[in-house]
Coordinates of C-alpha atoms and ligand atoms in Angstrom, one line a residue:
M7 CA -9.5 -22.2 5.1
F8 CA -6.9 -19.7 6.3
K9 CA -3.5 -21.2 7.2
D10 CA -2.6 -21.5 10.9
D11 CA 0.1 -19.0 10.4
F12 CA -2.0 -16.6 8.3
A13 CA -0.8 -13.0 8.9
W14 CA -3.9 -11.2 10.2
G15 CA -2.8 -7.6 10.3
V16 CA -3.5 -3.9 10.0
A17 CA -1.7 -1.3 8.1
T18 CA -0.8 2.4 8.3
S19 CA 1.8 4.8 6.9
S20 CA 4.2 7.3 8.5
Y21 CA 2.9 10.6 7.0
Q22 CA -0.7 9.6 7.6
I23 CA -0.3 9.0 11.3
E24 CA 3.0 10.1 12.9
G25 CA 2.7 13.9 13.0
A26 CA 5.9 15.5 14.6
F27 CA 6.6 16.8 11.1
D28 CA 9.6 18.9 12.2
E29 CA 10.6 17.3 15.5
D30 CA 13.8 15.8 16.5
G31 CA 15.8 16.6 13.4
K32 CA 13.3 15.3 10.8
G33 CA 13.7 16.7 7.3
L34 CA 10.8 17.9 5.2
S35 CA 9.0 15.6 2.9
V36 CA 7.1 16.6 -0.3
W37 CA 3.9 16.1 1.6
D38 CA 4.9 18.6 4.3
V39 CA 5.5 21.2 1.6
F40 CA 2.4 20.4 -0.5
T41 CA 0.0 20.5 2.5
E42 CA 1.5 23.7 3.9
E43 CA 0.4 25.4 0.7
G44 CA -3.2 24.3 1.3
K45 CA -3.5 21.8 -1.5
C46 CA -5.6 19.3 0.4
F47 CA -9.2 19.3 1.6
G48 CA -9.8 21.9 4.3
R49 CA -6.1 22.9 4.1
H50 CA -5.5 19.9 6.3
T51 CA -1.9 18.8 6.9
G52 CA 0.0 15.9 8.5
E53 CA 1.8 18.2 10.9
V54 CA 0.1 16.5 13.9
A55 CA -1.9 13.7 12.1
C56 CA -2.8 11.1 14.8
D57 CA 0.2 12.2 17.0
H58 CA 1.4 8.6 16.8
Y59 CA 5.0 9.8 17.2
H60 CA 4.1 10.6 20.8
R61 CA 1.3 8.0 21.4
F62 CA 2.7 4.9 19.7
K63 CA 2.7 2.9 23.0
E64 CA -1.0 3.6 23.5
D65 CA -1.6 2.6 19.8
I66 CA 0.3 -0.6 20.1
K67 CA -1.5 -1.5 23.3
L68 CA -4.7 -1.3 21.3
M69 CA -3.2 -3.4 18.5
K70 CA -2.4 -6.1 21.1
E71 CA -6.0 -6.0 22.3
L72 CA -7.1 -6.3 18.7
G73 CA -5.0 -9.5 18.5
V74 CA -3.3 -8.8 15.2
K75 CA -0.3 -11.0 14.3
A76 CA 1.2 -8.4 12.0
Y77 CA 1.5 -4.7 11.8
R78 CA 2.5 -3.1 8.5
F79 CA 3.8 0.4 8.8
S80 CA 6.1 2.6 6.8
L81 CA 9.2 4.6 7.8
S82 CA 9.6 8.3 7.1
W83 CA 12.7 8.5 4.9
P84 CA 13.4 12.2 5.8
R85 CA 13.0 11.3 9.5
I86 CA 15.9 8.9 9.1
L87 CA 17.9 10.8 6.5
P88 CA 16.8 14.5 6.7
D89 CA 18.4 15.3 3.3
G90 CA 17.5 12.0 1.8
V91 CA 21.1 10.9 1.7
G92 CA 24.2 11.6 3.8
K93 CA 23.8 12.3 7.5
V94 CA 21.6 9.9 9.5
N95 CA 19.3 11.4 12.2
Q96 CA 19.9 9.3 15.3
K97 CA 16.7 10.5 16.9
G98 CA 14.7 9.2 14.0
I99 CA 16.4 5.8 14.4
D100 CA 15.7 5.9 18.1
F101 CA 12.0 6.4 17.5
Y102 CA 11.7 3.5 15.2
N103 CA 13.8 1.3 17.5
E104 CA 11.4 2.0 20.3
L105 CA 8.4 1.3 18.1
I106 CA 9.8 -2.0 16.9
D107 CA 10.8 -3.1 20.3
C108 CA 7.3 -2.2 21.6
L109 CA 5.7 -4.3 18.9
L110 CA 7.9 -7.3 19.6
E111 CA 7.2 -7.1 23.3
N112 CA 3.5 -7.2 22.5
G113 CA 3.9 -10.2 20.2
I114 CA 3.2 -8.3 17.0
E115 CA 5.3 -9.0 13.9
P116 CA 6.5 -5.8 12.3
Y117 CA 6.2 -5.5 8.5
I118 CA 8.2 -2.4 7.4
T119 CA 7.3 -0.6 4.2
L120 CA 10.4 1.3 3.2
F121 CA 8.5 3.9 1.2
H122 CA 4.9 5.1 1.4
W123 CA 5.1 8.4 -0.4
D124 CA 6.7 10.9 2.0
Y125 CA 9.7 11.6 -0.3
P126 CA 12.5 13.8 1.0
Y127 CA 12.0 17.3 -0.2
E128 CA 15.7 17.8 -0.6
L129 CA 15.8 15.0 -3.2
E130 CA 12.7 16.4 -4.9
K131 CA 14.7 19.6 -5.5
K132 CA 17.4 17.4 -7.2
G133 CA 14.9 16.0 -9.7
N134 CA 13.4 13.1 -7.7
W135 CA 13.0 9.9 -9.6
S136 CA 14.1 11.4 -12.9
N137 CA 17.6 11.9 -11.5
P138 CA 19.9 9.0 -12.7
D139 CA 21.2 8.8 -9.1
S140 CA 17.7 8.3 -7.6
P141 CA 17.9 4.5 -7.4
K142 CA 21.2 4.8 -5.5
W143 CA 19.7 7.4 -3.1
F144 CA 17.0 4.9 -2.3
L145 CA 19.5 2.1 -1.9
E146 CA 21.5 4.2 0.6
Y147 CA 18.4 4.8 2.7
A148 CA 17.3 1.1 2.5
E149 CA 20.8 0.0 3.6
V150 CA 20.6 2.3 6.7
V151 CA 17.2 0.7 7.5
F152 CA 18.4 -2.9 7.1
K153 CA 21.5 -2.2 9.2
E154 CA 19.6 -0.5 12.0
F155 CA 16.4 -2.7 12.2
A156 CA 16.8 -6.0 10.4
D157 CA 18.3 -7.7 13.5
R158 CA 14.6 -7.7 14.8
V159 CA 12.5 -7.0 11.7
K160 CA 12.2 -9.9 9.2
H161 CA 9.6 -8.7 6.8
F162 CA 10.1 -5.7 4.5
I163 CA 8.2 -4.2 1.6
T164 CA 10.1 -1.9 -0.8
F165 CA 7.4 0.4 -2.3
N166 CA 3.8 1.1 -1.6
E167 CA 1.6 1.8 -4.6
P168 CA 4.0 3.3 -7.1
Q169 CA 0.8 3.9 -9.2
C170 CA 0.0 6.6 -6.8
F171 CA 3.3 8.2 -5.8
I172 CA 4.3 8.5 -9.4
G173 CA 0.8 8.5 -11.1
L174 CA -1.2 10.7 -8.8
A175 CA 1.8 12.8 -8.0
Y176 CA 3.6 13.4 -11.3
D177 CA 1.0 12.5 -13.9
K178 CA -2.3 13.6 -12.6
G179 CA -1.0 16.3 -10.3
E180 CA -3.4 15.5 -7.4
H181 CA -0.8 14.3 -4.9
A182 CA 2.5 15.9 -3.7
P183 CA 4.4 17.5 -5.4
G184 CA 1.4 18.1 -7.7
L185 CA 3.0 17.9 -11.1
K186 CA 1.8 16.9 -14.6
C187 CA 4.9 15.5 -16.3
L188 CA 5.3 14.4 -19.9
K189 CA 5.2 10.7 -20.7
R190 CA 8.9 10.7 -21.5
D191 CA 9.7 11.8 -18.0
L192 CA 7.1 9.4 -16.4
V193 CA 8.6 6.4 -18.1
L194 CA 12.0 7.3 -16.8
K195 CA 10.7 7.8 -13.2
M196 CA 8.9 4.5 -13.3
H197 CA 12.0 2.7 -14.5
N198 CA 14.1 4.3 -11.8
V199 CA 11.7 3.3 -9.1
M200 CA 11.8 -0.3 -10.2
L201 CA 15.6 -0.2 -10.5
A202 CA 15.7 1.2 -6.9
H203 CA 13.5 -1.8 -5.9
G204 CA 15.8 -4.3 -7.6
L205 CA 19.0 -2.8 -6.1
T206 CA 17.4 -2.9 -2.7
V207 CA 16.4 -6.5 -3.0
K208 CA 19.9 -7.5 -4.1
A209 CA 21.4 -5.6 -1.1
F210 CA 18.8 -7.2 1.2
R211 CA 19.9 -10.7 0.3
K212 CA 23.4 -9.9 1.4
L213 CA 22.5 -7.9 4.5
V214 CA 19.5 -9.9 5.8
P215 CA 19.8 -13.5 4.7
D216 CA 17.1 -14.6 7.1
G217 CA 14.6 -12.0 6.1
K218 CA 11.7 -11.8 3.5
I219 CA 11.0 -8.9 1.2
G220 CA 8.1 -8.0 -1.1
Y221 CA 6.6 -5.2 -3.1
A222 CA 3.1 -3.6 -2.7
P223 CA 1.5 -2.1 -5.9
C224 CA -2.2 -1.5 -6.4
G225 CA -4.8 -1.3 -9.1
D226 CA -8.5 -1.9 -9.6
V227 CA -9.3 -5.5 -10.3
A228 CA -10.9 -6.5 -13.6
M229 CA -13.7 -9.0 -12.7
P230 CA -15.5 -11.2 -15.3
L231 CA -19.1 -10.3 -15.8
T232 CA -20.0 -14.0 -15.9
D233 CA -18.2 -17.3 -15.2
S234 CA -17.9 -18.1 -18.9
K235 CA -14.4 -19.0 -20.1
E236 CA -14.5 -16.1 -22.5
D237 CA -15.4 -13.5 -19.9
I238 CA -12.7 -14.8 -17.5
E239 CA -10.1 -14.5 -20.2
A240 CA -11.3 -11.0 -21.1
A241 CA -11.0 -9.9 -17.5
R242 CA -7.5 -11.4 -17.2
K243 CA -6.5 -9.6 -20.4
R244 CA -7.9 -6.3 -19.1
Y245 CA -6.3 -6.7 -15.6
F246 CA -2.8 -6.9 -17.2
D247 CA -3.4 -4.6 -20.2
V248 CA -1.7 -1.2 -20.4
T249 CA -3.4 1.3 -22.5
A250 CA -2.2 4.7 -23.7
N251 CA -4.0 6.6 -21.1
N252 CA -3.3 4.3 -18.2
L253 CA 0.5 4.3 -18.3
T254 CA 1.0 5.1 -14.6
G255 CA -2.0 3.5 -13.0
N256 CA -1.9 -0.1 -14.3
V257 CA -0.7 -3.4 -12.9
A258 CA 1.6 -4.9 -15.6
W259 CA 4.0 -2.0 -16.3
W260 CA 4.7 -1.9 -12.6
S261 CA 4.8 -5.6 -11.8
D262 CA 5.9 -7.6 -14.9
P263 CA 9.5 -6.1 -14.9
I264 CA 9.8 -7.0 -11.2
M265 CA 8.1 -10.4 -11.3
L266 CA 8.8 -11.6 -14.9
G267 CA 11.8 -9.5 -15.9
T268 CA 10.1 -8.0 -18.9
Y269 CA 8.0 -4.9 -19.8
P270 CA 4.5 -5.7 -21.1
E271 CA 5.7 -5.3 -24.7
D272 CA 2.4 -6.5 -26.2
T273 CA 0.5 -3.5 -25.0
E274 CA -0.6 -0.2 -26.6
A275 CA 1.4 1.8 -23.9
F276 CA 4.6 0.0 -24.6
R277 CA 4.2 0.4 -28.3
L278 CA 3.8 4.2 -27.8
Y279 CA 6.1 4.9 -24.8
G280 CA 8.6 2.0 -24.6
K281 CA 10.9 4.1 -26.7
Y282 CA 11.4 6.5 -23.7
L283 CA 13.1 3.7 -21.6
P284 CA 16.8 4.2 -21.0
K285 CA 19.0 2.4 -23.6
S286 CA 20.3 0.1 -20.8
Y287 CA 16.8 -1.0 -19.8
K288 CA 17.2 -4.7 -20.8
E289 CA 20.3 -4.9 -18.6
D290 CA 18.5 -3.1 -15.8
L291 CA 15.7 -5.6 -16.0
K292 CA 18.1 -8.3 -14.7
I293 CA 18.5 -6.2 -11.5
I294 CA 14.8 -5.2 -11.3
S295 CA 13.7 -8.8 -11.4
E296 CA 15.8 -10.0 -8.5
P297 CA 13.4 -12.5 -7.0
I298 CA 11.3 -11.4 -4.0
D299 CA 9.7 -13.6 -1.4
F300 CA 6.0 -12.5 -1.4
Y301 CA 3.9 -10.4 -3.7
C302 CA 1.6 -7.8 -2.0
Q303 CA -1.3 -6.1 -3.6
N304 CA -3.5 -3.4 -2.2
I305 CA -7.1 -4.1 -3.4
Y306 CA -10.1 -1.9 -2.8
T307 CA -12.4 -2.1 -5.8
G308 CA -13.0 -3.7 -9.1
S309 CA -14.8 -3.2 -12.4
R310 CA -16.7 -5.6 -14.6
V311 CA -15.4 -6.8 -17.9
R312 CA -16.8 -9.1 -20.6
A313 CA -15.4 -10.6 -23.8
A314 CA -15.9 -8.5 -27.0
G315 CA -14.4 -9.9 -30.2
D316 CA -11.0 -11.1 -29.3
G317 CA -10.6 -8.4 -26.7
Y318 CA -12.6 -7.1 -23.8
E319 CA -15.0 -4.3 -22.9
Y320 CA -16.1 -2.7 -19.6
V321 CA -19.7 -3.2 -18.4
K322 CA -21.0 -0.3 -16.2
H323 CA -21.8 -1.2 -12.6
S324 CA -25.5 -1.6 -12.1
V325 CA -27.5 1.4 -10.8
D326 CA -27.9 -0.3 -7.4
M327 CA -24.1 -0.7 -6.8
P328 CA -23.2 0.5 -3.3
Y329 CA -20.3 2.9 -2.9
T330 CA -18.1 3.7 0.0
A331 CA -17.8 7.2 1.6
I332 CA -14.9 7.9 -0.7
G333 CA -16.9 6.9 -3.7
W334 CA -15.4 3.5 -4.5
A335 CA -17.7 0.7 -5.7
I336 CA -18.1 -2.2 -3.2
T337 CA -17.2 -5.3 -5.2
P338 CA -16.1 -8.1 -2.8
K339 CA -15.3 -10.5 -5.7
N340 CA -12.2 -8.4 -6.4
L341 CA -10.6 -10.4 -3.5
Y342 CA -11.3 -13.6 -5.4
W343 CA -10.3 -12.6 -8.9
G344 CA -7.4 -10.3 -8.0
P345 CA -5.3 -12.8 -6.0
K346 CA -6.3 -15.6 -8.5
F347 CA -5.1 -13.7 -11.6
L348 CA -2.0 -12.4 -9.8
Y349 CA -1.0 -15.8 -8.4
E350 CA -1.4 -17.4 -11.8
R351 CA 0.8 -14.8 -13.5
Y352 CA 3.4 -14.2 -10.8
K353 CA 3.5 -17.5 -8.9
K354 CA 4.4 -16.0 -5.6
P355 CA 2.6 -16.1 -2.2
I356 CA 0.2 -13.2 -2.1
I357 CA -0.4 -10.8 0.8
I358 CA -3.3 -8.5 0.7
S359 CA -1.4 -5.6 2.0
E360 CA -4.4 -3.2 2.1
N361 CA -8.1 -3.6 1.8
G362 CA -10.6 -1.4 3.6
I363 CA -13.5 1.0 3.5
A364 CA -14.1 4.6 4.3
C365 CA -17.4 5.0 6.1
N366 CA -19.2 8.1 7.5
D367 CA -18.3 7.2 11.0
F368 CA -19.4 9.3 14.0
I369 CA -19.7 8.9 17.8
A370 CA -23.2 7.8 18.7
L371 CA -25.1 8.9 21.8
D372 CA -23.7 5.9 23.7
G373 CA -20.2 7.2 23.1
K374 CA -19.4 4.3 20.7
V375 CA -18.9 4.1 16.9
H376 CA -21.3 1.7 15.3
D377 CA -19.8 0.8 11.9
Q378 CA -21.7 -2.4 11.0
S379 CA -21.0 -1.7 7.3
R380 CA -17.2 -1.9 7.9
S381 CA -17.5 -5.4 9.5
D382 CA -19.8 -6.5 6.6
F383 CA -17.3 -5.1 4.1
I384 CA -14.4 -7.0 5.6
G385 CA -16.5 -10.2 6.0
L386 CA -17.7 -10.1 2.4
H387 CA -14.2 -9.6 1.1
L388 CA -12.6 -12.2 3.3
N389 CA -15.2 -14.7 2.2
E390 CA -14.1 -14.3 -1.4
L391 CA -10.5 -14.5 -0.4
E392 CA -11.1 -17.7 1.4
T393 CA -12.7 -19.2 -1.7
A394 CA -9.6 -18.3 -3.7
I395 CA -7.5 -19.9 -0.9
D396 CA -9.6 -23.1 -1.0
E397 CA -9.0 -23.3 -4.8
G398 CA -5.2 -23.3 -4.2
I399 CA -4.2 -19.7 -4.3
D400 CA -1.4 -19.2 -1.8
V401 CA -2.4 -16.2 0.4
A402 CA -0.1 -15.5 3.3
G403 CA -1.9 -12.6 5.0
Y404 CA -4.5 -9.8 5.0
M405 CA -3.8 -6.3 6.4
Y406 CA -6.8 -4.2 7.0
W407 CA -6.4 -0.5 6.0
S408 CA -6.3 1.1 8.3
F409 CA -5.6 0.4 12.0
M410 CA -6.9 3.9 12.8
D411 CA -8.5 6.9 11.1
N412 CA -5.8 9.1 9.6
F413 CA -4.7 11.7 7.0
E414 CA -6.3 10.5 3.8
W415 CA -4.0 12.5 1.4
A416 CA -5.9 14.9 -0.9
Y417 CA -9.1 14.3 1.3
G418 CA -7.4 15.4 4.5
Y419 CA -9.1 13.9 7.5
S420 CA -12.5 13.9 5.9
K421 CA -12.4 10.1 5.1
R422 CA -12.2 7.6 7.9
F423 CA -10.9 4.1 7.1
G424 CA -9.9 3.0 10.7
L425 CA -10.9 0.2 13.0
V426 CA -10.2 2.8 15.6
Y427 CA -11.8 6.2 15.6
V428 CA -9.5 9.2 16.2
N429 CA -10.9 12.3 17.7
Y430 CA -8.5 14.8 16.1
E431 CA -9.3 17.5 18.6
T432 CA -8.5 15.5 21.7
M433 CA -6.5 12.6 20.1
E434 CA -8.8 10.2 21.9
R435 CA -8.9 6.7 20.3
I436 CA -12.2 4.9 20.3
P437 CA -12.3 1.3 19.0
K438 CA -15.2 1.0 16.6
D439 CA -17.6 -2.0 16.6
S440 CA -15.6 -3.4 13.6
F441 CA -12.5 -3.5 15.9
Y442 CA -14.3 -6.0 18.1
W443 CA -15.7 -7.9 15.1
Y444 CA -12.2 -8.3 13.5
Q445 CA -10.8 -9.2 17.0
N446 CA -13.2 -12.1 17.2
L447 CA -12.4 -13.2 13.7
I448 CA -8.6 -13.2 14.3
K449 CA -9.1 -15.1 17.6
N450 CA -10.8 -17.8 15.6
N451 CA -8.3 -17.7 12.7
G452 CA -11.2 -16.8 10.4
R453 CA -13.0 -20.1 11.1
N454 CA -16.1 -18.3 12.2
L455 CA -16.3 -16.1 9.1
S456 CA -19.4 -17.8 7.7
E457 CA -21.0 -17.7 11.1
S458 CA -20.7 -14.0 11.1
F459 CA -23.1 -13.7 8.2
K460 CA -25.9 -15.5 10.0
Ligands
IFM21 O1 -4.8 5.9 2.6 C1 -4.4 5.2 1.4 C2 -3.1 4.5 1.6 O2 -2.1 5.5 1.9 C3 -2.7 3.9 0.3 N1 -3.7 3.0 -0.2 C4 -5.0 3.5 -0.3 C5 -5.4 4.1 1.1 C6 -6.9 4.6 1.0 O3 -7.0 5.5 0.0

């Protein structure tokens, strides 16, 4: 059963919805520069996105109608500090003040993500996360945010999916700024991101003693092929393993330092690349592991694993596996195994900070958007999550990704994850059928979940 104060929510991020990319003194982010050069599907950019910057009141009205208790959104660092550090842009602060006040007036708890990928371009030019000052740059930004907003906002998340803003951006070259760096450099960037997180949590404790702070990484869940002890152990091993070719995309390298105060030393990647860590890394780990209040995980899909010798091996998905419109396997059990493995290892309340599905949504003849498969996707996943909760896993919330259709990074606007359809020509918002399904579920605090399968 879901707790009475379960945080039923939705999530978005600044670059994906705000638009107003150069308005009111905002500085450029790496995504502004990357998209301007036509690097994404259809040469799409976030210049206008969902125009949320000008329409946030309308959007929050819809959120209220949806009945969400929590709204997780990110702040644009260069909207607040156009150069990344130094001068604060008052108009950026004003915008977020209005947004926060509007949420509170509508009874919605704001969950602020400090960083969801729109890195200030001015800092990119100074060497981004490889620069030894980069953790301090982030701290400076975070302190501005806490001073301006923490009188009203009590839930913060430092980073969203470092696996992507380092891995996809600086390892695979698919996301802004589109680079393929050497392992030596990647290890350093990863370390500096985590150091920035630790410094921020330390400052938060002083500046916001009544607030809560977490961290939101991601990663495909390893699910056991069968319920045998051996397969479960194999899946656990796989979930937290770090192989040579998965340095930036794994769970443990990004979470063990923060949650356990150690790097995953017993892994192939650490044996190969641990030597690239700064000499002071053990000292830094004390800062990095400053305790947080809740552990978020973004969970979308999983893979099947079984025992093999004293290790594990992958088992291919069966040929009738369904896939989402973005090509991700639909594996609801990831919302059972993921929280279970994470809670056992990190022992902190879990928030599913993202889970969602891209569907081929379109407006039907009746003017509505009939996305039954999205409601089914959410229902199937929540059903597994509830089983984990009933077995004692402490889950504090679930944030559907996304509140509305938005700019899906390298895919431009071609993938729709929203509960609300956005017509990008007219900016009209149309709540999809799943919006009403989720609304009904929230109203009943999830008690009618099994009913919804009948
Ligand atoms: O749109 C993204 C989001 O920005 C981060 N998590 C995954 C989502 C879907 O790809």
